[in-house]
Amino acid sequence: MKIELIPLQIHGDERGSLVALETEKNIPFEIRRVYYLFDTKKDVIRGYHAHKALKQVAIAVRGSCKFTLDDGHERVDVILNNPAQGLLIESFMWREMSEFSDDCVLMVLADSQYDESDYVRDYEQFKKMAG
Ligand code: TYD
């Protein structure tokens, strides 16, 4: 399974660092929604779903967490701990997020607005749909 980590250029100088996210430049879709997770409690696992169509990029802008991606055939763990790195999550990828550091802020860019009907929340159904 191919894991795509997008390198994000840091514009840094003596004042600090800045990363810009732009549609079709470093983010390979039109950004229609941004959300972020923070204050995530220890030992929780979030996600447990796939999306039929939605594409997303996840960035740990602070701290770290583990992403487990599963295409229905293979599971791969990816540690996100770098604000200059975006994990591309294509549609039809089962995801679980865990091992959040206390300070983790996980930002997610998405190509569509929130739509519950785009979710697949049953793993067995996901496996069948993934073929
Ligand atoms: P949930 O899908 O459970 O988050 P996770 O994938 O991290 O486990 O979402 C938590 C709540 O937030 C749920 O009530 C739906 C709501 N929500 C929105 O209203 N808009 C959004 O863009 C997202 C991602 C979630």
GROMACS .gro file of C-alpha atoms and ligand atoms in nm:
model
  156
    1MET     CA    1   0.000   0.000   0.000
    2LYS     CA    2   0.142   0.336  -0.098
    3ILE     CA    3   0.154   0.595   0.179
    4GLU     CA    4   0.177   0.949   0.050
    5LEU     CA    5   0.339   1.202   0.280
    6ILE     CA    6   0.331   1.548   0.127
    7PRO     CA    7   0.633   1.764   0.216
    8LEU     CA    8   0.517   2.114   0.315
    9GLN     CA    9   0.767   2.394   0.269
   10ILE     CA   10   0.855   2.585   0.586
   11HIS     CA   11   0.904   2.957   0.539
   12GLY     CA   12   1.129   3.018   0.834
   13ASP     CA   13   1.339   3.307   0.951
   14GLU     CA   14   1.461   3.447   1.282
   15ARG     CA   15   1.098   3.525   1.377
   16GLY     CA   16   0.982   3.165   1.350
   17SER     CA   17   0.821   2.929   1.099
   18LEU     CA   18   0.521   2.940   0.868
   19VAL     CA   19   0.360   2.677   0.644
   20ALA     CA   20   0.106   2.774   0.376
   21LEU     CA   21  -0.152   2.527   0.246
   22GLU     CA   22  -0.296   2.600  -0.096
   23THR     CA   23  -0.548   2.423  -0.315
   24GLU     CA   24  -0.381   2.243  -0.608
   25LYS     CA   25  -0.037   2.370  -0.500
   26ASN     CA   26   0.069   2.153  -0.208
   27ILE     CA   27  -0.282   2.018  -0.136
   28PRO     CA   28  -0.399   1.800  -0.427
   29PHE     CA   29  -0.766   1.899  -0.415
   30GLU     CA   30  -0.994   2.195  -0.357
   31ILE     CA   31  -1.004   2.259   0.018
   32ARG     CA   32  -1.370   2.282   0.123
   33ARG     CA   33  -1.343   2.205   0.494
   34VAL     CA   34  -1.085   2.228   0.770
   35TYR     CA   35  -1.124   2.078   1.116
   36TYR     CA   36  -0.885   1.999   1.399
   37LEU     CA   37  -0.873   1.761   1.691
   38PHE     CA   38  -0.716   1.861   2.021
   39ASP     CA   39  -0.746   1.772   2.391
   40THR     CA   40  -0.770   1.411   2.276
   41LYS     CA   41  -0.769   1.188   2.582
   42LYS     CA   42  -0.499   0.929   2.643
   43ASP     CA   43  -0.569   0.574   2.526
   44VAL     CA   44  -0.858   0.671   2.299
   45ILE     CA   45  -0.875   0.549   1.943
   46ARG     CA   46  -1.073   0.768   1.704
   47GLY     CA   47  -1.184   0.726   1.347
   48TYR     CA   48  -1.299   0.369   1.281
   49HIS     CA   49  -1.445   0.465   0.947
   50ALA     CA   50  -1.374   0.506   0.578
   51HIS     CA   51  -1.518   0.752   0.328
   52LYS     CA   52  -1.679   0.660  -0.001
   53ALA     CA   53  -1.555   0.970  -0.182
   54LEU     CA   54  -1.390   1.214   0.058
   55LYS     CA   55  -1.018   1.290   0.026
   56GLN     CA   56  -0.830   1.441   0.316
   57VAL     CA   57  -0.486   1.558   0.423
   58ALA     CA   58  -0.396   1.525   0.792
   59ILE     CA   59  -0.122   1.733   0.956
   60ALA     CA   60  -0.003   1.710   1.316
   61VAL     CA   61   0.051   2.085   1.356
   62ARG     CA   62   0.162   2.018   1.713
   63GLY     CA   63   0.258   1.699   1.896
   64SER     CA   64   0.215   1.355   1.750
   65CYS     CA   65  -0.031   1.075   1.686
   66LYS     CA   66  -0.050   0.745   1.505
   67PHE     CA   67  -0.259   0.692   1.192
   68THR     CA   68  -0.346   0.339   1.096
   69LEU     CA   69  -0.457   0.319   0.733
   70ASP     CA   70  -0.619   0.009   0.590
   71ASP     CA   71  -0.715  -0.036   0.224
   72GLY     CA   72  -0.903  -0.358   0.293
   73HIS     CA   73  -0.597  -0.571   0.215
   74GLU     CA   74  -0.316  -0.422   0.418
   75ARG     CA   75  -0.281  -0.209   0.733
   76VAL     CA   76  -0.003   0.046   0.768
   77ASP     CA   77   0.085   0.261   1.071
   78VAL     CA   78   0.214   0.611   1.014
   79ILE     CA   79   0.339   0.839   1.291
   80LEU     CA   80   0.254   1.204   1.231
   81ASN     CA   81   0.482   1.432   1.428
   82ASN     CA   82   0.591   1.698   1.183
   83PRO     CA   83   0.397   2.018   1.100
   84ALA     CA   84   0.576   2.024   0.765
   85GLN     CA   85   0.432   1.691   0.652
   86GLY     CA   86   0.078   1.610   0.532
   87LEU     CA   87  -0.063   1.258   0.514
   88LEU     CA   88  -0.285   1.214   0.208
   89ILE     CA   89  -0.585   0.994   0.283
   90GLU     CA   90  -0.757   0.885  -0.035
   91SER     CA   91  -1.118   0.775  -0.044
   92PHE     CA   92  -1.195   0.416   0.062
   93MET     CA   93  -0.928   0.405   0.330
   94TRP     CA   94  -1.024   0.276   0.673
   95ARG     CA   95  -0.854   0.494   0.936
   96GLU     CA   96  -0.790   0.473   1.307
   97MET     CA   97  -0.607   0.743   1.502
   98SER     CA   98  -0.441   0.667   1.835
   99GLU     CA   99  -0.143   0.741   2.061
  100PHE     CA  100  -0.218   1.113   2.069
  101SER     CA  101   0.039   1.311   2.263
  102ASP     CA  102  -0.110   1.542   2.527
  103ASP     CA  103  -0.028   1.845   2.317
  104CYS     CA  104  -0.141   1.699   1.983
  105VAL     CA  105  -0.333   1.926   1.748
  106LEU     CA  106  -0.430   1.728   1.441
  107MET     CA  107  -0.556   1.941   1.154
  108VAL     CA  108  -0.745   1.785   0.867
  109LEU     CA  109  -0.820   1.939   0.526
  110ALA     CA  110  -1.104   1.788   0.329
  111ASP     CA  111  -1.235   1.822  -0.025
  112SER     CA  112  -1.604   1.824   0.077
  113GLN     CA  113  -1.829   1.951   0.347
  114TYR     CA  114  -1.937   1.717   0.625
  115ASP     CA  115  -2.173   1.452   0.491
  116GLU     CA  116  -2.271   1.158   0.712
  117SER     CA  117  -2.388   0.959   0.408
  118ASP     CA  118  -2.027   0.948   0.281
  119TYR     CA  119  -1.914   0.749   0.588
  120VAL     CA  120  -1.868   0.372   0.603
  121ARG     CA  121  -1.859   0.287   0.974
  122ASP     CA  122  -1.887  -0.090   0.959
  123TYR     CA  123  -1.551  -0.260   0.901
  124GLU     CA  124  -1.701  -0.575   0.747
  125GLN     CA  125  -1.905  -0.365   0.506
  126PHE     CA  126  -1.589  -0.167   0.422
  127LYS     CA  127  -1.397  -0.490   0.349
  128LYS     CA  128  -1.675  -0.606   0.115
  129MET     CA  129  -1.690  -0.270  -0.063
  130ALA     CA  130  -1.309  -0.260  -0.095
  131GLY     CA  131  -1.329  -0.594  -0.273
  132TYD     P1  132  -1.617   1.180   1.453
  132TYD     O1  133  -1.646   1.143   1.310
  132TYD     O2  134  -1.666   1.089   1.560
  132TYD     O3  135  -1.460   1.204   1.470
  132TYD     P2  136  -1.339   1.097   1.450
  132TYD     O4  137  -1.333   1.061   1.305
  132TYD     O5  138  -1.217   1.175   1.490
  132TYD     O6  139  -1.361   0.979   1.540
  132TYD     O7  140  -1.676   1.328   1.478
  132TYD     C1  141  -1.703   1.377   1.608
  132TYD     C2  142  -1.825   1.469   1.602
  132TYD     O8  143  -1.798   1.585   1.523
  132TYD     C3  144  -1.946   1.401   1.542
  132TYD     O9  145  -2.059   1.439   1.617
  132TYD     C4  146  -1.957   1.462   1.404
  132TYD     C5  147  -1.894   1.599   1.420
  132TYD     N1  148  -1.827   1.649   1.300
  132TYD     C6  149  -1.878   1.762   1.236
  132TYD    O10  150  -1.981   1.819   1.276
  132TYD     N2  151  -1.812   1.810   1.129
  132TYD     C7  152  -1.698   1.753   1.081
  132TYD    O11  153  -1.640   1.802   0.982
  132TYD     C8  154  -1.647   1.635   1.147
  132TYD     C9  155  -1.523   1.566   1.098
  132TYD    C10  156  -1.714   1.587   1.257
   0.00000   0.00000   0.00000
